[in-house]
């Protein structure tokens, strides 16, 4: 962390402080106030951004999150628009049909036009890996329909790994950087971000076509508990472990080694769960002990669009680096 925080980061912290304590506005450095923000950031709900982050920056159009649809039975729900957590959990537990889809190009077109109407001169649109969803393609179709320049970025990742890239883009945009610079900074951060996760069953990943049938059968028949990762935008097996307890313990070791390999003071952690919050909290506490130089992990439920494929009991850890430009 630099000795003196960049104006963009001061501005971001001031915005969050106002959100949490509206009666006590926080003074901001004059240079932070004078930054001209020309670029808006758009993403999708697979980014798993914290609710306070979205609330802080969506109000004035600097950030827009397009909901990704989830179909449970014959009902379609919009991530962030409907409270679908309990409905999805029951569906997953009962083996009911659960499907996901990409947002429509029209939803992205609406977001881009809204940014233009608010005076932004460009948009950086960051989306879930194209290996897992056609969302980036929908964004590109929308970009061709609008007058405002749009940089569409395939994150090649998911969850808060994508979310950290979005946060980095917002920071860079707040510093007044061009759309190309905002995109480059976000891309660089996401390339340095890793996703490791464990699921009790591979069945949901198999049903959704996110992992091969052979791998799913191996896990079921031989009681293998694989540790998975996102590599090149795809879900890949990382290691095979014989029990759930050993799998989670090994997941912690992998994460701790990754954190230790990164620049001191720059590491970030996020932990996702679905239907097992207490396990995620315990995992985050153990990681805090194993990674004493890293800030405590952000803990959040996996977005419904991702939980629909990972299933109940998932534990995912994202390892990244600070979103603040140095």
PDB file of C-alpha atoms in Angstrom:
ATOM      1  CA  UNK A   1       0.000   0.000   0.000  1.00  0.00           C
ATOM      2  CA  UNK A   2       1.502   3.369  -0.932  1.00  0.00           C
ATOM      3  CA  UNK A   3       2.156   5.809   1.899  1.00  0.00           C
ATOM      4  CA  UNK A   4      -0.339   8.275   0.465  1.00  0.00           C
ATOM      5  CA  UNK A   5      -3.611   6.880  -0.833  1.00  0.00           C
ATOM      6  CA  UNK A   6      -4.550   7.773  -4.436  1.00  0.00           C
ATOM      7  CA  UNK A   7      -7.369  10.347  -4.779  1.00  0.00           C
ATOM      8  CA  UNK A   8      -9.645   7.747  -6.386  1.00  0.00           C
ATOM      9  CA  UNK A   9      -9.422   5.492  -3.358  1.00  0.00           C
ATOM     10  CA  UNK A  10     -10.083   8.414  -0.995  1.00  0.00           C
ATOM     11  CA  UNK A  11     -13.164   9.215  -3.047  1.00  0.00           C
ATOM     12  CA  UNK A  12     -14.406   5.620  -2.906  1.00  0.00           C
ATOM     13  CA  UNK A  13     -13.993   5.397   0.856  1.00  0.00           C
ATOM     14  CA  UNK A  14     -15.792   8.718   1.266  1.00  0.00           C
ATOM     15  CA  UNK A  15     -18.728   7.427  -0.791  1.00  0.00           C
ATOM     16  CA  UNK A  16     -19.004   4.271   1.319  1.00  0.00           C
ATOM     17  CA  UNK A  17     -18.747   6.312   4.525  1.00  0.00           C
ATOM     18  CA  UNK A  18     -21.638   8.474   3.408  1.00  0.00           C
ATOM     19  CA  UNK A  19     -23.678   5.381   2.641  1.00  0.00           C
ATOM     20  CA  UNK A  20     -23.158   3.931   6.103  1.00  0.00           C
ATOM     21  CA  UNK A  21     -23.286   7.209   8.078  1.00  0.00           C
ATOM     22  CA  UNK A  22     -25.392   9.716   6.095  1.00  0.00           C
ATOM     23  CA  UNK A  23     -25.472  12.215   8.957  1.00  0.00           C
ATOM     24  CA  UNK A  24     -21.672  12.403   9.190  1.00  0.00           C
ATOM     25  CA  UNK A  25     -20.156  13.332   5.786  1.00  0.00           C
ATOM     26  CA  UNK A  26     -16.427  12.718   5.576  1.00  0.00           C
ATOM     27  CA  UNK A  27     -14.124  15.467   4.216  1.00  0.00           C
ATOM     28  CA  UNK A  28     -12.473  14.597   0.920  1.00  0.00           C
ATOM     29  CA  UNK A  29      -9.185  15.866  -0.477  1.00  0.00           C
ATOM     30  CA  UNK A  30      -9.674  18.659  -3.033  1.00  0.00           C
ATOM     31  CA  UNK A  31      -7.831  16.691  -5.709  1.00  0.00           C
ATOM     32  CA  UNK A  32     -10.271  13.792  -5.297  1.00  0.00           C
ATOM     33  CA  UNK A  33     -13.192  16.172  -5.848  1.00  0.00           C
ATOM     34  CA  UNK A  34     -11.681  17.536  -9.050  1.00  0.00           C
ATOM     35  CA  UNK A  35     -11.273  14.121 -10.720  1.00  0.00           C
ATOM     36  CA  UNK A  36     -13.459  13.957 -13.825  1.00  0.00           C
ATOM     37  CA  UNK A  37     -15.068  10.552 -14.225  1.00  0.00           C
ATOM     38  CA  UNK A  38     -15.826   9.920 -17.885  1.00  0.00           C
ATOM     39  CA  UNK A  39     -16.172   6.127 -17.885  1.00  0.00           C
ATOM     40  CA  UNK A  40     -19.053   4.096 -16.443  1.00  0.00           C
ATOM     41  CA  UNK A  41     -18.682   0.440 -15.505  1.00  0.00           C
ATOM     42  CA  UNK A  42     -21.281  -2.243 -16.275  1.00  0.00           C
ATOM     43  CA  UNK A  43     -21.178  -5.845 -15.123  1.00  0.00           C
ATOM     44  CA  UNK A  44     -23.499  -8.783 -14.467  1.00  0.00           C
ATOM     45  CA  UNK A  45     -24.674 -10.298 -11.198  1.00  0.00           C
ATOM     46  CA  UNK A  46     -22.207 -13.193 -11.447  1.00  0.00           C
ATOM     47  CA  UNK A  47     -19.622 -10.694 -10.137  1.00  0.00           C
ATOM     48  CA  UNK A  48     -20.986 -11.251  -6.594  1.00  0.00           C
ATOM     49  CA  UNK A  49     -20.345  -7.635  -5.612  1.00  0.00           C
ATOM     50  CA  UNK A  50     -21.144  -6.652  -2.017  1.00  0.00           C
ATOM     51  CA  UNK A  51     -24.536  -4.958  -1.720  1.00  0.00           C
ATOM     52  CA  UNK A  52     -23.076  -1.792  -0.164  1.00  0.00           C
ATOM     53  CA  UNK A  53     -20.629  -1.453  -3.054  1.00  0.00           C
ATOM     54  CA  UNK A  54     -23.430  -1.636  -5.606  1.00  0.00           C
ATOM     55  CA  UNK A  55     -25.603   0.780  -3.600  1.00  0.00           C
ATOM     56  CA  UNK A  56     -22.771   3.290  -3.266  1.00  0.00           C
ATOM     57  CA  UNK A  57     -21.892   3.557  -6.931  1.00  0.00           C
ATOM     58  CA  UNK A  58     -25.064   2.635  -8.825  1.00  0.00           C
ATOM     59  CA  UNK A  59     -27.039   5.706  -7.738  1.00  0.00           C
ATOM     60  CA  UNK A  60     -25.234   8.118 -10.054  1.00  0.00           C
ATOM     61  CA  UNK A  61     -24.694   5.648 -12.887  1.00  0.00           C
ATOM     62  CA  UNK A  62     -21.000   4.968 -12.347  1.00  0.00           C
ATOM     63  CA  UNK A  63     -21.792   1.282 -11.885  1.00  0.00           C
ATOM     64  CA  UNK A  64     -24.630  -0.838 -13.272  1.00  0.00           C
ATOM     65  CA  UNK A  65     -25.206  -4.531 -12.507  1.00  0.00           C
ATOM     66  CA  UNK A  66     -27.346  -6.389 -15.030  1.00  0.00           C
ATOM     67  CA  UNK A  67     -29.232  -9.282 -13.382  1.00  0.00           C
ATOM     68  CA  UNK A  68     -28.721 -12.803 -14.696  1.00  0.00           C
ATOM     69  CA  UNK A  69     -31.877 -14.935 -14.912  1.00  0.00           C
ATOM     70  CA  UNK A  70     -32.334 -18.194 -13.027  1.00  0.00           C
ATOM     71  CA  UNK A  71     -35.188 -20.577 -13.873  1.00  0.00           C
ATOM     72  CA  UNK A  72     -36.523 -22.782 -11.078  1.00  0.00           C
ATOM     73  CA  UNK A  73     -39.126 -25.117 -12.551  1.00  0.00           C
ATOM     74  CA  UNK A  74     -41.213 -22.889 -14.817  1.00  0.00           C
ATOM     75  CA  UNK A  75     -40.566 -19.677 -12.871  1.00  0.00           C
ATOM     76  CA  UNK A  76     -37.898 -17.189 -13.972  1.00  0.00           C
ATOM     77  CA  UNK A  77     -36.152 -15.045 -11.356  1.00  0.00           C
ATOM     78  CA  UNK A  78     -33.780 -12.134 -11.807  1.00  0.00           C
ATOM     79  CA  UNK A  79     -30.653 -12.093  -9.661  1.00  0.00           C
ATOM     80  CA  UNK A  80     -30.849  -9.022  -7.438  1.00  0.00           C
ATOM     81  CA  UNK A  81     -34.447  -8.298  -8.472  1.00  0.00           C
ATOM     82  CA  UNK A  82     -36.065 -11.235  -6.662  1.00  0.00           C
ATOM     83  CA  UNK A  83     -35.271 -12.981  -3.385  1.00  0.00           C
ATOM     84  CA  UNK A  84     -34.569 -16.431  -4.773  1.00  0.00           C
ATOM     85  CA  UNK A  85     -32.113 -17.815  -2.228  1.00  0.00           C
ATOM     86  CA  UNK A  86     -34.590 -19.980  -0.306  1.00  0.00           C
ATOM     87  CA  UNK A  87     -36.437 -21.075  -3.447  1.00  0.00           C
ATOM     88  CA  UNK A  88     -33.184 -22.111  -5.097  1.00  0.00           C
ATOM     89  CA  UNK A  89     -31.926 -23.940  -2.002  1.00  0.00           C
ATOM     90  CA  UNK A  90     -35.131 -25.994  -1.797  1.00  0.00           C
ATOM     91  CA  UNK A  91     -34.955 -26.772  -5.513  1.00  0.00           C
ATOM     92  CA  UNK A  92     -31.347 -27.924  -5.278  1.00  0.00           C
ATOM     93  CA  UNK A  93     -32.058 -30.062  -2.218  1.00  0.00           C
ATOM     94  CA  UNK A  94     -35.030 -31.731  -3.899  1.00  0.00           C
ATOM     95  CA  UNK A  95     -33.369 -32.235  -7.269  1.00  0.00           C
ATOM     96  CA  UNK A  96     -35.849 -29.976  -9.071  1.00  0.00           C
ATOM     97  CA  UNK A  97     -34.990 -28.488 -12.430  1.00  0.00           C
ATOM     98  CA  UNK A  98     -32.754 -25.418 -12.176  1.00  0.00           C
ATOM     99  CA  UNK A  99     -31.432 -23.588 -15.233  1.00  0.00           C
ATOM    100  CA  UNK A 100     -29.664 -20.321 -15.938  1.00  0.00           C
ATOM    101  CA  UNK A 101     -29.422 -18.044 -18.936  1.00  0.00           C
ATOM    102  CA  UNK A 102     -27.615 -14.967 -20.127  1.00  0.00           C
ATOM    103  CA  UNK A 103     -29.224 -11.518 -19.867  1.00  0.00           C
ATOM    104  CA  UNK A 104     -30.751 -10.231 -23.082  1.00  0.00           C
ATOM    105  CA  UNK A 105     -28.833  -7.773 -25.299  1.00  0.00           C
ATOM    106  CA  UNK A 106     -31.657  -5.336 -24.623  1.00  0.00           C
ATOM    107  CA  UNK A 107     -30.797  -5.238 -20.916  1.00  0.00           C
ATOM    108  CA  UNK A 108     -27.223  -4.239 -21.695  1.00  0.00           C
ATOM    109  CA  UNK A 109     -28.369  -1.740 -24.298  1.00  0.00           C
ATOM    110  CA  UNK A 110     -30.545  -0.109 -21.664  1.00  0.00           C
ATOM    111  CA  UNK A 111     -27.599   0.082 -19.237  1.00  0.00           C
ATOM    112  CA  UNK A 112     -25.310   1.620 -21.859  1.00  0.00           C
ATOM    113  CA  UNK A 113     -27.892   4.204 -22.901  1.00  0.00           C
ATOM    114  CA  UNK A 114     -28.487   5.095 -19.254  1.00  0.00           C
ATOM    115  CA  UNK A 115     -24.756   5.766 -18.811  1.00  0.00           C
ATOM    116  CA  UNK A 116     -24.758   7.975 -21.902  1.00  0.00           C
ATOM    117  CA  UNK A 117     -27.791   9.921 -20.684  1.00  0.00           C
ATOM    118  CA  UNK A 118     -25.959  10.649 -17.423  1.00  0.00           C
ATOM    119  CA  UNK A 119     -23.089  12.243 -19.288  1.00  0.00           C
ATOM    120  CA  UNK A 120     -20.535   9.440 -19.368  1.00  0.00           C
ATOM    121  CA  UNK A 121     -18.410   9.290 -22.494  1.00  0.00           C
ATOM    122  CA  UNK A 122     -17.573   5.568 -22.507  1.00  0.00           C
ATOM    123  CA  UNK A 123     -18.446   2.277 -20.836  1.00  0.00           C
ATOM    124  CA  UNK A 124     -16.300  -0.651 -19.717  1.00  0.00           C
ATOM    125  CA  UNK A 125     -18.505  -3.755 -19.530  1.00  0.00           C
ATOM    126  CA  UNK A 126     -17.016  -6.683 -17.562  1.00  0.00           C
ATOM    127  CA  UNK A 127     -18.630 -10.116 -17.668  1.00  0.00           C
ATOM    128  CA  UNK A 128     -18.582 -13.729 -16.529  1.00  0.00           C
ATOM    129  CA  UNK A 129     -16.275 -16.039 -18.476  1.00  0.00           C
ATOM    130  CA  UNK A 130     -17.464 -16.743 -22.013  1.00  0.00           C
ATOM    131  CA  UNK A 131     -16.540 -20.395 -21.414  1.00  0.00           C
ATOM    132  CA  UNK A 132     -19.371 -20.555 -18.876  1.00  0.00           C
ATOM    133  CA  UNK A 133     -21.981 -18.160 -20.285  1.00  0.00           C
ATOM    134  CA  UNK A 134     -22.909 -16.242 -23.417  1.00  0.00           C
ATOM    135  CA  UNK A 135     -23.251 -13.019 -21.427  1.00  0.00           C
ATOM    136  CA  UNK A 136     -20.266 -11.265 -23.041  1.00  0.00           C
ATOM    137  CA  UNK A 137     -21.731 -12.032 -26.476  1.00  0.00           C
ATOM    138  CA  UNK A 138     -25.014 -10.399 -25.452  1.00  0.00           C
ATOM    139  CA  UNK A 139     -23.049  -7.361 -24.270  1.00  0.00           C
ATOM    140  CA  UNK A 140     -21.222  -7.127 -27.614  1.00  0.00           C
ATOM    141  CA  UNK A 141     -24.517  -7.238 -29.514  1.00  0.00           C
ATOM    142  CA  UNK A 142     -25.806  -4.397 -27.358  1.00  0.00           C
ATOM    143  CA  UNK A 143     -22.589  -2.412 -27.780  1.00  0.00           C
ATOM    144  CA  UNK A 144     -23.083  -2.425 -31.554  1.00  0.00           C
ATOM    145  CA  UNK A 145     -26.496  -0.789 -31.143  1.00  0.00           C
ATOM    146  CA  UNK A 146     -25.454   2.275 -29.138  1.00  0.00           C
ATOM    147  CA  UNK A 147     -23.537   5.444 -29.911  1.00  0.00           C
ATOM    148  CA  UNK A 148     -21.468   5.521 -26.720  1.00  0.00           C
ATOM    149  CA  UNK A 149     -18.170   3.587 -27.041  1.00  0.00           C
ATOM    150  CA  UNK A 150     -18.282   0.311 -25.087  1.00  0.00           C
ATOM    151  CA  UNK A 151     -15.278  -1.839 -24.152  1.00  0.00           C
ATOM    152  CA  UNK A 152     -16.585  -5.382 -23.521  1.00  0.00           C
ATOM    153  CA  UNK A 153     -14.253  -7.441 -21.358  1.00  0.00           C
ATOM    154  CA  UNK A 154     -14.553 -11.208 -20.901  1.00  0.00           C
ATOM    155  CA  UNK A 155     -13.325 -11.654 -17.317  1.00  0.00           C
ATOM    156  CA  UNK A 156     -12.392 -15.314 -17.923  1.00  0.00           C
ATOM    157  CA  UNK A 157     -13.514 -15.923 -14.343  1.00  0.00           C
ATOM    158  CA  UNK A 158     -16.522 -15.814 -11.966  1.00  0.00           C
ATOM    159  CA  UNK A 159     -17.711 -14.617  -8.560  1.00  0.00           C
ATOM    160  CA  UNK A 160     -15.660 -12.093  -6.621  1.00  0.00           C
ATOM    161  CA  UNK A 161     -12.708 -12.806  -8.915  1.00  0.00           C
ATOM    162  CA  UNK A 162     -14.786 -11.023 -11.536  1.00  0.00           C
ATOM    163  CA  UNK A 163     -16.023  -8.643  -8.843  1.00  0.00           C
ATOM    164  CA  UNK A 164     -12.502  -7.581  -7.893  1.00  0.00           C
ATOM    165  CA  UNK A 165     -11.927  -6.701 -11.525  1.00  0.00           C
ATOM    166  CA  UNK A 166     -15.085  -4.601 -11.487  1.00  0.00           C
ATOM    167  CA  UNK A 167     -13.973  -2.833  -8.317  1.00  0.00           C
ATOM    168  CA  UNK A 168     -10.599  -2.148  -9.919  1.00  0.00           C
ATOM    169  CA  UNK A 169     -12.362  -0.668 -12.941  1.00  0.00           C
ATOM    170  CA  UNK A 170     -14.434   1.631 -10.738  1.00  0.00           C
ATOM    171  CA  UNK A 171     -11.269   2.789  -8.946  1.00  0.00           C
ATOM    172  CA  UNK A 172      -9.472   3.480 -12.230  1.00  0.00           C
ATOM    173  CA  UNK A 173     -12.514   5.304 -13.639  1.00  0.00           C
ATOM    174  CA  UNK A 174     -12.714   7.411 -10.471  1.00  0.00           C
ATOM    175  CA  UNK A 175      -9.112   8.457 -11.088  1.00  0.00           C
ATOM    176  CA  UNK A 176     -10.179   9.843 -14.467  1.00  0.00           C
ATOM    177  CA  UNK A 177      -8.468   7.185 -16.568  1.00  0.00           C
ATOM    178  CA  UNK A 178      -9.610   6.519 -20.131  1.00  0.00           C
ATOM    179  CA  UNK A 179     -11.840   3.569 -20.997  1.00  0.00           C
ATOM    180  CA  UNK A 180      -8.845   1.707 -22.442  1.00  0.00           C
ATOM    181  CA  UNK A 181      -6.857   2.320 -19.249  1.00  0.00           C
ATOM    182  CA  UNK A 182      -9.808   1.269 -17.077  1.00  0.00           C
ATOM    183  CA  UNK A 183     -10.154  -1.938 -19.069  1.00  0.00           C
ATOM    184  CA  UNK A 184      -6.429  -2.669 -18.928  1.00  0.00           C
ATOM    185  CA  UNK A 185      -6.234  -2.175 -15.171  1.00  0.00           C
ATOM    186  CA  UNK A 186      -9.262  -4.406 -14.528  1.00  0.00           C
ATOM    187  CA  UNK A 187      -7.907  -7.056 -16.900  1.00  0.00           C
ATOM    188  CA  UNK A 188      -4.538  -7.024 -15.183  1.00  0.00           C
ATOM    189  CA  UNK A 189      -6.142  -7.458 -11.770  1.00  0.00           C
ATOM    190  CA  UNK A 190      -8.359 -10.330 -12.911  1.00  0.00           C
ATOM    191  CA  UNK A 191      -5.414 -12.110 -14.486  1.00  0.00           C
ATOM    192  CA  UNK A 192      -3.831 -12.041 -11.006  1.00  0.00           C
ATOM    193  CA  UNK A 193      -6.953 -13.412  -9.311  1.00  0.00           C
ATOM    194  CA  UNK A 194      -7.537 -17.099  -8.629  1.00  0.00           C
ATOM    195  CA  UNK A 195     -10.668 -19.105  -7.798  1.00  0.00           C
ATOM    196  CA  UNK A 196     -10.424 -22.325  -5.781  1.00  0.00           C
ATOM    197  CA  UNK A 197     -13.489 -24.246  -4.632  1.00  0.00           C
ATOM    198  CA  UNK A 198     -14.900 -27.446  -3.241  1.00  0.00           C
ATOM    199  CA  UNK A 199     -18.362 -28.929  -3.838  1.00  0.00           C
ATOM    200  CA  UNK A 200     -19.818 -31.957  -2.006  1.00  0.00           C
ATOM    201  CA  UNK A 201     -21.282 -33.231  -5.301  1.00  0.00           C
ATOM    202  CA  UNK A 202     -20.404 -32.676  -8.947  1.00  0.00           C
ATOM    203  CA  UNK A 203     -23.945 -33.478 -10.088  1.00  0.00           C
ATOM    204  CA  UNK A 204     -25.107 -29.888 -10.568  1.00  0.00           C
ATOM    205  CA  UNK A 205     -21.964 -29.003 -12.506  1.00  0.00           C
ATOM    206  CA  UNK A 206     -22.569 -32.031 -14.715  1.00  0.00           C
ATOM    207  CA  UNK A 207     -26.222 -31.142 -15.313  1.00  0.00           C
ATOM    208  CA  UNK A 208     -25.293 -27.646 -16.365  1.00  0.00           C
ATOM    209  CA  UNK A 209     -22.537 -28.868 -18.679  1.00  0.00           C
ATOM    210  CA  UNK A 210     -19.833 -27.133 -16.650  1.00  0.00           C
ATOM    211  CA  UNK A 211     -17.870 -30.330 -16.020  1.00  0.00           C
ATOM    212  CA  UNK A 212     -17.664 -33.588 -17.947  1.00  0.00           C
ATOM    213  CA  UNK A 213     -19.851 -36.615 -17.189  1.00  0.00           C
ATOM    214  CA  UNK A 214     -16.773 -38.802 -16.678  1.00  0.00           C
ATOM    215  CA  UNK A 215     -15.428 -36.557 -13.935  1.00  0.00           C
ATOM    216  CA  UNK A 216     -18.836 -36.461 -12.272  1.00  0.00           C
ATOM    217  CA  UNK A 217     -19.126 -40.260 -12.344  1.00  0.00           C
ATOM    218  CA  UNK A 218     -15.631 -40.619 -10.879  1.00  0.00           C
ATOM    219  CA  UNK A 219     -16.592 -38.427  -7.957  1.00  0.00           C
ATOM    220  CA  UNK A 220     -19.822 -40.341  -7.312  1.00  0.00           C
ATOM    221  CA  UNK A 221     -18.547 -43.909  -7.641  1.00  0.00           C
ATOM    222  CA  UNK A 222     -15.153 -43.525  -5.971  1.00  0.00           C
ATOM    223  CA  UNK A 223     -16.250 -40.939  -3.395  1.00  0.00           C
ATOM    224  CA  UNK A 224     -13.581 -38.573  -4.677  1.00  0.00           C
ATOM    225  CA  UNK A 225     -13.895 -35.014  -3.381  1.00  0.00           C
ATOM    226  CA  UNK A 226     -12.132 -32.860  -5.962  1.00  0.00           C
ATOM    227  CA  UNK A 227     -10.796 -29.392  -5.393  1.00  0.00           C
ATOM    228  CA  UNK A 228     -11.662 -27.342  -8.444  1.00  0.00           C
ATOM    229  CA  UNK A 229     -10.334 -24.131  -9.930  1.00  0.00           C
ATOM    230  CA  UNK A 230     -11.139 -21.700 -12.704  1.00  0.00           C
ATOM    231  CA  UNK A 231      -8.382 -21.740 -15.293  1.00  0.00           C
ATOM    232  CA  UNK A 232      -8.575 -20.089 -18.708  1.00  0.00           C
ATOM    233  CA  UNK A 233     -12.202 -19.303 -18.005  1.00  0.00           C
ATOM    234  CA  UNK A 234     -13.134 -22.956 -17.468  1.00  0.00           C
ATOM    235  CA  UNK A 235     -13.782 -25.079 -14.390  1.00  0.00           C
ATOM    236  CA  UNK A 236     -10.994 -27.628 -14.049  1.00  0.00           C
ATOM    237  CA  UNK A 237     -10.090 -30.288 -11.455  1.00  0.00           C
ATOM    238  CA  UNK A 238      -7.114 -29.192  -9.375  1.00  0.00           C
ATOM    239  CA  UNK A 239      -6.647 -32.061  -6.932  1.00  0.00           C
ATOM    240  CA  UNK A 240      -8.529 -35.210  -5.915  1.00  0.00           C
ATOM    241  CA  UNK A 241      -9.032 -35.902  -2.217  1.00  0.00           C
ATOM    242  CA  UNK A 242     -10.703 -38.847  -0.502  1.00  0.00           C
ATOM    243  CA  UNK A 243     -12.908 -37.072   2.050  1.00  0.00           C
ATOM    244  CA  UNK A 244     -14.706 -33.792   2.544  1.00  0.00           C
ATOM    245  CA  UNK A 245     -12.648 -32.928   5.638  1.00  0.00           C
ATOM    246  CA  UNK A 246      -9.383 -33.501   3.791  1.00  0.00           C
ATOM    247  CA  UNK A 247     -10.635 -31.573   0.776  1.00  0.00           C
ATOM    248  CA  UNK A 248     -11.416 -28.473   2.819  1.00  0.00           C
ATOM    249  CA  UNK A 249      -8.118 -28.747   4.689  1.00  0.00           C
ATOM    250  CA  UNK A 250      -6.245 -29.019   1.404  1.00  0.00           C
ATOM    251  CA  UNK A 251      -8.202 -26.059   0.019  1.00  0.00           C
ATOM    252  CA  UNK A 252      -6.915 -23.987   2.957  1.00  0.00           C
ATOM    253  CA  UNK A 253      -3.337 -25.056   2.265  1.00  0.00           C
ATOM    254  CA  UNK A 254      -3.586 -24.121  -1.414  1.00  0.00           C
ATOM    255  CA  UNK A 255      -5.049 -20.716  -0.580  1.00  0.00           C
ATOM    256  CA  UNK A 256      -2.448 -19.995   2.117  1.00  0.00           C
ATOM    257  CA  UNK A 257       0.380 -20.829  -0.283  1.00  0.00           C
ATOM    258  CA  UNK A 258      -1.115 -18.565  -2.950  1.00  0.00           C
ATOM    259  CA  UNK A 259      -1.515 -15.667  -0.507  1.00  0.00           C
ATOM    260  CA  UNK A 260       2.088 -16.081   0.686  1.00  0.00           C
ATOM    261  CA  UNK A 261       3.344 -15.806  -2.913  1.00  0.00           C
ATOM    262  CA  UNK A 262       1.802 -12.343  -3.429  1.00  0.00           C
ATOM    263  CA  UNK A 263       3.167  -8.876  -2.601  1.00  0.00           C
ATOM    264  CA  UNK A 264       2.924  -8.117   1.112  1.00  0.00           C
ATOM    265  CA  UNK A 265       0.069  -5.806   1.986  1.00  0.00           C
ATOM    266  CA  UNK A 266      -1.669  -6.294  -1.367  1.00  0.00           C
ATOM    267  CA  UNK A 267      -3.430  -9.637  -0.815  1.00  0.00           C
ATOM    268  CA  UNK A 268      -7.220  -9.916  -0.745  1.00  0.00           C
ATOM    269  CA  UNK A 269      -9.494 -12.849   0.076  1.00  0.00           C
ATOM    270  CA  UNK A 270     -13.175 -13.579  -0.474  1.00  0.00           C
ATOM    271  CA  UNK A 271     -15.118 -16.664   0.603  1.00  0.00           C
ATOM    272  CA  UNK A 272     -18.359 -17.767  -1.074  1.00  0.00           C
ATOM    273  CA  UNK A 273     -20.876 -20.297   0.212  1.00  0.00           C
ATOM    274  CA  UNK A 274     -24.415 -21.461  -0.464  1.00  0.00           C
ATOM    275  CA  UNK A 275     -26.518 -23.050   2.262  1.00  0.00           C
ATOM    276  CA  UNK A 276     -23.545 -23.400   4.624  1.00  0.00           C
ATOM    277  CA  UNK A 277     -22.697 -19.963   5.982  1.00  0.00           C
ATOM    278  CA  UNK A 278     -21.314 -21.290   9.285  1.00  0.00           C
ATOM    279  CA  UNK A 279     -18.822 -23.465   7.401  1.00  0.00           C
ATOM    280  CA  UNK A 280     -17.732 -20.469   5.344  1.00  0.00           C
ATOM    281  CA  UNK A 281     -17.254 -18.361   8.487  1.00  0.00           C
ATOM    282  CA  UNK A 282     -15.170 -21.122  10.094  1.00  0.00           C
ATOM    283  CA  UNK A 283     -13.090 -21.431   6.914  1.00  0.00           C
ATOM    284  CA  UNK A 284     -12.509 -17.670   6.826  1.00  0.00           C
ATOM    285  CA  UNK A 285     -11.387 -17.718  10.455  1.00  0.00           C
ATOM    286  CA  UNK A 286      -8.881 -20.496   9.799  1.00  0.00           C
ATOM    287  CA  UNK A 287      -7.574 -18.616   6.764  1.00  0.00           C
ATOM    288  CA  UNK A 288      -7.129 -15.572   8.977  1.00  0.00           C
ATOM    289  CA  UNK A 289      -4.849 -17.617  11.212  1.00  0.00           C
ATOM    290  CA  UNK A 290      -2.955 -19.059   8.244  1.00  0.00           C
ATOM    291  CA  UNK A 291      -2.629 -15.687   6.477  1.00  0.00           C
ATOM    292  CA  UNK A 292      -1.989 -13.163   9.287  1.00  0.00           C
ATOM    293  CA  UNK A 293      -0.722 -10.457   6.921  1.00  0.00           C
ATOM    294  CA  UNK A 294      -3.873 -10.574   4.775  1.00  0.00           C
ATOM    295  CA  UNK A 295      -7.036  -8.614   5.661  1.00  0.00           C
ATOM    296  CA  UNK A 296      -9.986 -10.769   6.823  1.00  0.00           C
ATOM    297  CA  UNK A 297     -11.831 -12.466   3.988  1.00  0.00           C
ATOM    298  CA  UNK A 298     -15.068 -10.989   2.718  1.00  0.00           C
ATOM    299  CA  UNK A 299     -17.780 -13.635   3.222  1.00  0.00           C
ATOM    300  CA  UNK A 300     -20.837 -13.767   0.961  1.00  0.00           C
ATOM    301  CA  UNK A 301     -23.354 -16.179  -0.475  1.00  0.00           C
ATOM    302  CA  UNK A 302     -22.621 -17.334  -3.989  1.00  0.00           C
ATOM    303  CA  UNK A 303     -24.873 -15.530  -6.511  1.00  0.00           C
ATOM    304  CA  UNK A 304     -27.867 -17.644  -7.484  1.00  0.00           C
ATOM    305  CA  UNK A 305     -26.682 -17.882 -11.091  1.00  0.00           C
ATOM    306  CA  UNK A 306     -23.502 -19.614  -9.868  1.00  0.00           C
ATOM    307  CA  UNK A 307     -25.067 -21.555  -6.984  1.00  0.00           C
ATOM    308  CA  UNK A 308     -27.477 -23.099  -9.488  1.00  0.00           C
ATOM    309  CA  UNK A 309     -24.466 -24.926 -10.962  1.00  0.00           C
ATOM    310  CA  UNK A 310     -22.252 -25.411  -7.898  1.00  0.00           C
ATOM    311  CA  UNK A 311     -25.057 -26.745  -5.689  1.00  0.00           C
ATOM    312  CA  UNK A 312     -25.551 -26.724  -1.937  1.00  0.00           C
ATOM    313  CA  UNK A 313     -22.541 -26.828   0.354  1.00  0.00           C
ATOM    314  CA  UNK A 314     -20.072 -25.141  -1.983  1.00  0.00           C
ATOM    315  CA  UNK A 315     -17.045 -23.435  -0.447  1.00  0.00           C
ATOM    316  CA  UNK A 316     -15.140 -21.120  -2.780  1.00  0.00           C
ATOM    317  CA  UNK A 317     -12.124 -18.953  -2.012  1.00  0.00           C
ATOM    318  CA  UNK A 318     -10.991 -16.109  -4.249  1.00  0.00           C
ATOM    319  CA  UNK A 319      -7.413 -14.870  -3.902  1.00  0.00           C
ATOM    320  CA  UNK A 320      -6.654 -11.512  -5.420  1.00  0.00           C
ATOM    321  CA  UNK A 321      -4.800  -8.269  -4.924  1.00  0.00           C
ATOM    322  CA  UNK A 322      -5.659  -4.701  -3.955  1.00  0.00           C
ATOM    323  CA  UNK A 323      -7.849  -2.725  -6.335  1.00  0.00           C
ATOM    324  CA  UNK A 324      -5.923   0.458  -5.607  1.00  0.00           C
ATOM    325  CA  UNK A 325      -3.555   1.618  -8.367  1.00  0.00           C
ATOM    326  CA  UNK A 326      -0.020   2.050  -6.993  1.00  0.00           C
TER     327      UNK A 326
END
